[in-house]
Each structure stands twice: as structure tokens, then as C-alpha cells.
């Protein structure tokens, strides 16, 4: 699965090091990823990374130390698109677009930067007293300016599962928010006080009416849209009658490998592609790379 093994050595954030970011900005080898509310600055096939000494932050810029790769430091500069003028030939790209064009290192940098930026933008005030907060610990911590209370990045766990029946068919559903022919494995958020295995059984039953037996963990993937961690499972179906919930799920189907391949080749059905954990789970069941529609 994409991002299962990190290419980036993240900074030690338990102890404050106020010199970490200024020192990094002074090094020619340092690369700064610029991120606005519109996405990341990028070229045709990669991120637009600015050399540390040439990047001049404004008063509104928040800098985050993302980590190092092969002795090179990487920073994220969180800016407002109205205050930052992109160099000619570059544009803002969303994370979803980045997944389709970026190399593994740049994709991981984008995911990390997007996750921390989403948190920083959403947590602007202290939950205890309402005072403004200020970034610290190289951007990985925010402190209340009045009482010193610390805030840390929040991640919401969500399960996603390939459900297989006794005929070795996979369960795919059409979400109400998907394009017309898009089907995927089912997913949902973990509730308070709930184990991951219980979340798989509950979510699958709620969305499909299918009862689940054995559950096996397969891997995880960060998904900062806005701040999820997708926890992938495969699970055994012990019932096969399908009852879409009518709210999130508008249709459900069991697919054999032959049926799924035929519909993908005909273009009558789509599945998630690229780096998504959904594609990894479906492909793992399928046993080989999944075909594209004829003519693509």
C-alpha cells in the first residue's frame, strides 16, 4: 500500500527546538513546499520546491518542519493564496490530483503537509479559554497564548474493508457521492470506545446488511481529507443478502473476478485508482493489476 513505509524521517517534536526551522532555512539544500487553501504549488509532474535561503515568509506564513530525506530538509510553508504569487509555469494542485502525478517522495510530502495544514487552519483558538494559539515545536504543536495549554494534531481513524463471501466474491458499493458508475469497498469512521474489528462489523452491517465473521488487518494509509487515517481490513461475509442503507450507499453488488474484469473493460463500472487503499484492497483480492476500460 502507498505510504505504508515512510521515506521521510520526521523531526523529534517532544522537545522545543526554536533554532530548527531558522537553521533549515539557511541551508541551500533545504526544500520548501508551499501550501495554500487551494493546494500545493506544483509544476506539470512534481511539486514546486523552493530553496530555503530564497524563501521569504510573510507575517501570515506558518512554517512546519516536515523532516529529512537523504540528508535534505523539507519544510512546509502554509500561506494564503491571495498573499502568495506563484512563479510563472506553476499552479496550485489538490491532494487528489497530486496522487495521480507525483512521485512517491513528493506524494508523501504533500500528504504530511496537507494533514498538518488542515489541523493548523482548523485549530486557531484554545478550547479552554478561547484565546488565540501560536505554533511551536517546529509547527507540530500549538500553544495557547494566554495559559500555555498545548494542542496536538488530531487524526480520525476510519476502517475500510474488502468483504469476501463463501464464493470468493467481493462486495462493492456505490456511495451516494460517487460518480454514476463508481463502486468501491465500504468504509466508515471508528466510534468512541470501539475496537477496530467491532467498527468493521458495525459499519459493514449498517451500510449493507451483511454480517461479518473473521476480520484481518491488512495495512493503513494516511488520508488527510481532511484528517483521516484509513485502516484497511479484509473480512469474511457470513451472510450475502444486500440491504443498502439508502443514505450513504445507493447500490451494492457482489462481484466475481470475471464479472468485475468484464465490466471494467467495458467501461460500465469504475473503481478507485492510483494510490488509494481502496484500490490496493480490491487488487489484492483480484490477484493482479486491474484492467482499464477498452480504449483508455
GROMACS .gro file of C-alpha atoms in nm:
model
  296
    1UNK     CA    1   0.000   0.000   0.000
    2UNK     CA    2   0.118   0.351  -0.075
    3UNK     CA    3   0.272   0.535   0.226
    4UNK     CA    4   0.293   0.209   0.426
    5UNK     CA    5   0.667   0.273   0.470
    6UNK     CA    6   0.775   0.633   0.516
    7UNK     CA    7   1.050   0.782   0.304
    8UNK     CA    8   1.078   1.079   0.539
    9UNK     CA    9   1.249   1.088   0.879
   10UNK     CA   10   1.021   1.310   1.082
   11UNK     CA   11   1.154   1.556   1.341
   12UNK     CA   12   1.160   1.490   1.714
   13UNK     CA   13   0.883   1.719   1.835
   14UNK     CA   14   0.864   1.628   2.205
   15UNK     CA   15   1.127   1.890   2.285
   16UNK     CA   16   1.119   2.251   2.170
   17UNK     CA   17   1.398   2.349   1.931
   18UNK     CA   18   1.344   2.710   1.822
   19UNK     CA   19   1.654   2.701   1.601
   20UNK     CA   20   1.540   2.406   1.387
   21UNK     CA   21   1.343   2.599   1.125
   22UNK     CA   22   1.573   2.908   1.103
   23UNK     CA   23   1.874   2.678   1.061
   24UNK     CA   24   1.700   2.479   0.789
   25UNK     CA   25   1.601   2.795   0.601
   26UNK     CA   26   1.965   2.894   0.588
   27UNK     CA   27   2.071   2.579   0.404
   28UNK     CA   28   2.080   2.567   0.022
   29UNK     CA   29   1.975   2.202   0.030
   30UNK     CA   30   1.653   2.274   0.220
   31UNK     CA   31   1.335   2.248   0.012
   32UNK     CA   32   1.019   2.441   0.100
   33UNK     CA   33   0.680   2.307  -0.009
   34UNK     CA   34   0.435   2.596  -0.040
   35UNK     CA   35   0.078   2.506   0.053
   36UNK     CA   36  -0.231   2.729   0.036
   37UNK     CA   37  -0.601   2.664   0.085
   38UNK     CA   38  -0.607   2.579  -0.289
   39UNK     CA   39  -0.344   2.305  -0.263
   40UNK     CA   40   0.030   2.274  -0.316
   41UNK     CA   41   0.245   2.470  -0.560
   42UNK     CA   42   0.342   2.234  -0.842
   43UNK     CA   43   0.465   2.201  -1.195
   44UNK     CA   44   0.347   1.955  -1.456
   45UNK     CA   45   0.470   1.641  -1.277
   46UNK     CA   46   0.620   1.739  -0.942
   47UNK     CA   47   0.595   1.982  -0.654
   48UNK     CA   48   0.746   2.327  -0.684
   49UNK     CA   49   1.002   2.318  -0.402
   50UNK     CA   50   1.171   2.648  -0.313
   51UNK     CA   51   1.529   2.659  -0.184
   52UNK     CA   52   1.545   2.752   0.184
   53UNK     CA   53   1.754   3.071   0.159
   54UNK     CA   54   1.538   3.209  -0.125
   55UNK     CA   55   1.208   3.161   0.056
   56UNK     CA   56   1.093   3.476   0.239
   57UNK     CA   57   0.798   3.409   0.471
   58UNK     CA   58   0.543   3.681   0.540
   59UNK     CA   59   0.397   3.753   0.884
   60UNK     CA   60   0.099   3.532   0.795
   61UNK     CA   61   0.313   3.232   0.690
   62UNK     CA   62   0.326   2.928   0.919
   63UNK     CA   63   0.635   2.711   0.875
   64UNK     CA   64   0.642   2.342   0.963
   65UNK     CA   65   0.948   2.116   0.964
   66UNK     CA   66   0.834   1.805   0.775
   67UNK     CA   67   1.156   1.604   0.820
   68UNK     CA   68   1.456   1.487   0.621
   69UNK     CA   69   1.525   1.254   0.330
   70UNK     CA   70   1.880   1.161   0.229
   71UNK     CA   71   2.019   1.447   0.442
   72UNK     CA   72   1.791   1.705   0.279
   73UNK     CA   73   1.550   1.900   0.500
   74UNK     CA   74   1.192   1.970   0.395
   75UNK     CA   75   0.966   2.246   0.524
   76UNK     CA   76   0.603   2.326   0.459
   77UNK     CA   77   0.508   2.692   0.424
   78UNK     CA   78   0.135   2.738   0.490
   79UNK     CA   79   0.020   3.053   0.311
   80UNK     CA   80  -0.292   3.226   0.184
   81UNK     CA   81  -0.321   3.208  -0.195
   82UNK     CA   82  -0.419   3.574  -0.209
   83UNK     CA   83  -0.090   3.672  -0.042
   84UNK     CA   84   0.143   3.442  -0.235
   85UNK     CA   85   0.221   3.484  -0.604
   86UNK     CA   86   0.324   3.165  -0.780
   87UNK     CA   87   0.621   3.169  -1.014
   88UNK     CA   88   0.541   3.151  -1.384
   89UNK     CA   89   0.468   2.798  -1.501
   90UNK     CA   90   0.340   2.672  -1.167
   91UNK     CA   91  -0.009   2.623  -1.026
   92UNK     CA   92  -0.197   2.501  -0.720
   93UNK     CA   93  -0.290   2.132  -0.725
   94UNK     CA   94  -0.517   1.943  -0.487
   95UNK     CA   95  -0.407   1.634  -0.298
   96UNK     CA   96  -0.632   1.413  -0.512
   97UNK     CA   97  -0.465   1.544  -0.827
   98UNK     CA   98  -0.125   1.506  -0.666
   99UNK     CA   99  -0.190   1.136  -0.611
  100UNK     CA  100  -0.213   1.089  -0.989
  101UNK     CA  101   0.102   1.276  -1.096
  102UNK     CA  102   0.357   1.290  -0.812
  103UNK     CA  103   0.646   1.056  -0.740
  104UNK     CA  104   0.634   0.868  -0.405
  105UNK     CA  105   0.852   1.116  -0.214
  106UNK     CA  106   0.658   1.422  -0.331
  107UNK     CA  107   0.326   1.249  -0.269
  108UNK     CA  108   0.429   1.168   0.089
  109UNK     CA  109   0.549   1.524   0.149
  110UNK     CA  110   0.216   1.656   0.019
  111UNK     CA  111   0.017   1.418   0.241
  112UNK     CA  112   0.214   1.516   0.551
  113UNK     CA  113   0.195   1.888   0.476
  114UNK     CA  114  -0.176   1.875   0.396
  115UNK     CA  115  -0.254   1.690   0.718
  116UNK     CA  116  -0.070   1.937   0.940
  117UNK     CA  117  -0.207   2.237   0.745
  118UNK     CA  118  -0.565   2.117   0.785
  119UNK     CA  119  -0.513   2.094   1.161
  120UNK     CA  120  -0.342   2.432   1.193
  121UNK     CA  121  -0.617   2.605   0.994
  122UNK     CA  122  -0.897   2.445   1.197
  123UNK     CA  123  -0.745   2.489   1.547
  124UNK     CA  124  -0.696   2.861   1.586
  125UNK     CA  125  -0.825   2.911   1.940
  126UNK     CA  126  -0.770   2.749   2.278
  127UNK     CA  127  -1.057   2.512   2.373
  128UNK     CA  128  -1.017   2.610   2.740
  129UNK     CA  129  -1.035   2.988   2.723
  130UNK     CA  130  -1.087   3.089   2.359
  131UNK     CA  131  -0.757   3.277   2.331
  132UNK     CA  132  -0.552   3.254   2.008
  133UNK     CA  133  -0.295   2.976   1.979
  134UNK     CA  134   0.058   3.002   1.841
  135UNK     CA  135   0.262   2.739   1.656
  136UNK     CA  136   0.552   2.577   1.841
  137UNK     CA  137   0.762   2.258   1.825
  138UNK     CA  138   0.851   2.329   1.461
  139UNK     CA  139   0.481   2.351   1.374
  140UNK     CA  140   0.375   2.021   1.535
  141UNK     CA  141   0.231   2.180   1.846
  142UNK     CA  142   0.015   2.484   1.916
  143UNK     CA  143   0.013   2.665   2.248
  144UNK     CA  144  -0.247   2.893   2.397
  145UNK     CA  145  -0.107   3.247   2.413
  146UNK     CA  146  -0.288   3.304   2.745
  147UNK     CA  147  -0.246   2.988   2.953
  148UNK     CA  148   0.012   2.775   2.769
  149UNK     CA  149  -0.227   2.484   2.704
  150UNK     CA  150  -0.087   2.259   2.430
  151UNK     CA  151  -0.278   2.132   2.126
  152UNK     CA  152  -0.159   1.840   1.915
  153UNK     CA  153  -0.262   1.729   1.564
  154UNK     CA  154  -0.582   1.527   1.553
  155UNK     CA  155  -0.634   1.217   1.338
  156UNK     CA  156  -0.971   1.047   1.287
  157UNK     CA  157  -0.946   0.666   1.246
  158UNK     CA  158  -1.163   0.510   0.977
  159UNK     CA  159  -1.195   0.147   0.869
  160UNK     CA  160  -1.213   0.031   0.507
  161UNK     CA  161  -1.268  -0.334   0.423
  162UNK     CA  162  -1.280  -0.581   0.137
  163UNK     CA  163  -1.567  -0.818   0.221
  164UNK     CA  164  -1.540  -1.164   0.063
  165UNK     CA  165  -1.821  -1.425   0.062
  166UNK     CA  166  -1.802  -1.806   0.051
  167UNK     CA  167  -1.798  -1.796  -0.331
  168UNK     CA  168  -1.487  -1.576  -0.324
  169UNK     CA  169  -1.682  -1.275  -0.449
  170UNK     CA  170  -1.606  -0.920  -0.332
  171UNK     CA  171  -1.867  -0.673  -0.208
  172UNK     CA  172  -1.858  -0.329  -0.373
  173UNK     CA  173  -2.094  -0.040  -0.316
  174UNK     CA  174  -2.189   0.283  -0.490
  175UNK     CA  175  -2.173   0.575  -0.249
  176UNK     CA  176  -2.433   0.848  -0.288
  177UNK     CA  177  -2.148   1.096  -0.351
  178UNK     CA  178  -1.972   0.885  -0.618
  179UNK     CA  179  -1.986   0.935  -0.991
  180UNK     CA  180  -2.256   0.729  -1.166
  181UNK     CA  181  -2.056   0.411  -1.234
  182UNK     CA  182  -1.811   0.426  -0.942
  183UNK     CA  183  -1.807   0.133  -0.697
  184UNK     CA  184  -1.569   0.073  -0.408
  185UNK     CA  185  -1.516  -0.124  -0.089
  186UNK     CA  186  -1.709   0.002   0.212
  187UNK     CA  187  -1.567   0.232   0.480
  188UNK     CA  188  -1.667   0.426   0.788
  189UNK     CA  189  -1.539   0.607   1.097
  190UNK     CA  190  -1.450   0.437   1.423
  191UNK     CA  191  -1.676   0.546   1.707
  192UNK     CA  192  -1.571   0.638   2.062
  193UNK     CA  193  -1.480   0.338   2.277
  194UNK     CA  194  -1.493   0.099   1.981
  195UNK     CA  195  -1.233  -0.153   1.866
  196UNK     CA  196  -1.132  -0.159   1.500
  197UNK     CA  197  -1.276  -0.508   1.449
  198UNK     CA  198  -1.607  -0.401   1.601
  199UNK     CA  199  -1.609  -0.095   1.376
  200UNK     CA  200  -1.567  -0.318   1.069
  201UNK     CA  201  -1.859  -0.540   1.172
  202UNK     CA  202  -2.084  -0.247   1.265
  203UNK     CA  203  -2.013  -0.029   0.960
  204UNK     CA  204  -2.050  -0.314   0.711
  205UNK     CA  205  -2.379  -0.426   0.863
  206UNK     CA  206  -2.514  -0.071   0.882
  207UNK     CA  207  -2.430   0.005   0.519
  208UNK     CA  208  -2.503  -0.333   0.359
  209UNK     CA  209  -2.692  -0.561   0.598
  210UNK     CA  210  -2.411  -0.818   0.569
  211UNK     CA  211  -2.294  -1.000   0.882
  212UNK     CA  212  -1.917  -1.038   0.923
  213UNK     CA  213  -1.712  -1.327   1.064
  214UNK     CA  214  -1.333  -1.322   1.071
  215UNK     CA  215  -1.160  -0.985   1.029
  216UNK     CA  216  -0.793  -0.948   0.929
  217UNK     CA  217  -0.586  -0.628   0.934
  218UNK     CA  218  -0.413  -0.551   0.600
  219UNK     CA  219  -0.249  -0.211   0.635
  220UNK     CA  220  -0.307   0.162   0.680
  221UNK     CA  221  -0.287   0.483   0.482
  222UNK     CA  222  -0.298   0.850   0.585
  223UNK     CA  223  -0.585   1.028   0.414
  224UNK     CA  224  -0.592   1.397   0.514
  225UNK     CA  225  -0.926   1.476   0.353
  226UNK     CA  226  -0.950   1.636   0.597
  227UNK     CA  227  -0.770   1.429   0.869
  228UNK     CA  228  -0.839   1.058   0.845
  229UNK     CA  229  -0.622   0.752   0.892
  230UNK     CA  230  -0.762   0.469   0.680
  231UNK     CA  231  -0.719   0.128   0.844
  232UNK     CA  232  -0.758  -0.149   0.588
  233UNK     CA  233  -0.906  -0.491   0.656
  234UNK     CA  234  -1.026  -0.798   0.473
  235UNK     CA  235  -1.325  -0.977   0.624
  236UNK     CA  236  -1.537  -1.288   0.581
  237UNK     CA  237  -1.905  -1.244   0.497
  238UNK     CA  238  -2.131  -1.493   0.677
  239UNK     CA  239  -2.445  -1.365   0.505
  240UNK     CA  240  -2.495  -1.242   0.149
  241UNK     CA  241  -2.833  -1.065   0.137
  242UNK     CA  242  -2.771  -0.700   0.049
  243UNK     CA  243  -2.966  -0.413   0.204
  244UNK     CA  244  -2.822  -0.070   0.108
  245UNK     CA  245  -2.870   0.182   0.388
  246UNK     CA  246  -3.037   0.425   0.146
  247UNK     CA  247  -2.841   0.721   0.282
  248UNK     CA  248  -2.468   0.677   0.217
  249UNK     CA  249  -2.497   0.369  -0.006
  250UNK     CA  250  -2.731   0.372  -0.305
  251UNK     CA  251  -2.637   0.033  -0.453
  252UNK     CA  252  -2.448  -0.284  -0.358
  253UNK     CA  253  -2.324  -0.577  -0.566
  254UNK     CA  254  -2.125  -0.898  -0.527
  255UNK     CA  255  -1.860  -0.941  -0.798
  256UNK     CA  256  -1.667  -1.245  -0.914
  257UNK     CA  257  -1.328  -1.171  -1.070
  258UNK     CA  258  -1.469  -1.245  -1.416
  259UNK     CA  259  -1.765  -1.011  -1.365
  260UNK     CA  260  -1.552  -0.727  -1.235
  261UNK     CA  261  -1.298  -0.762  -1.515
  262UNK     CA  262  -1.568  -0.767  -1.783
  263UNK     CA  263  -1.736  -0.451  -1.653
  264UNK     CA  264  -1.407  -0.264  -1.608
  265UNK     CA  265  -1.304  -0.347  -1.966
  266UNK     CA  266  -1.646  -0.244  -2.098
  267UNK     CA  267  -1.637   0.085  -1.908
  268UNK     CA  268  -1.972   0.018  -1.739
  269UNK     CA  269  -1.810   0.031  -1.396
  270UNK     CA  270  -1.527   0.229  -1.234
  271UNK     CA  271  -1.327   0.171  -0.917
  272UNK     CA  272  -1.089   0.396  -0.722
  273UNK     CA  273  -0.741   0.403  -0.877
  274UNK     CA  274  -0.394   0.537  -0.805
  275UNK     CA  275  -0.253   0.528  -0.455
  276UNK     CA  276  -0.585   0.475  -0.275
  277UNK     CA  277  -0.608   0.199  -0.017
  278UNK     CA  278  -0.941   0.101  -0.176
  279UNK     CA  279  -0.760   0.010  -0.499
  280UNK     CA  280  -0.495  -0.183  -0.304
  281UNK     CA  281  -0.760  -0.389  -0.125
  282UNK     CA  282  -0.952  -0.466  -0.445
  283UNK     CA  283  -0.635  -0.552  -0.636
  284UNK     CA  284  -0.516  -0.780  -0.354
  285UNK     CA  285  -0.837  -0.982  -0.388
  286UNK     CA  286  -0.823  -0.973  -0.769
  287UNK     CA  287  -0.467  -1.107  -0.767
  288UNK     CA  288  -0.317  -0.890  -1.043
  289UNK     CA  289  -0.333  -0.534  -1.179
  290UNK     CA  290  -0.691  -0.441  -1.256
  291UNK     CA  291  -0.778  -0.369  -1.623
  292UNK     CA  292  -0.874  -0.030  -1.760
  293UNK     CA  293  -1.167   0.031  -1.991
  294UNK     CA  294  -1.104  -0.056  -2.356
  295UNK     CA  295  -0.969   0.246  -2.546
  296UNK     CA  296  -0.813   0.418  -2.244
   0.00000   0.00000   0.00000
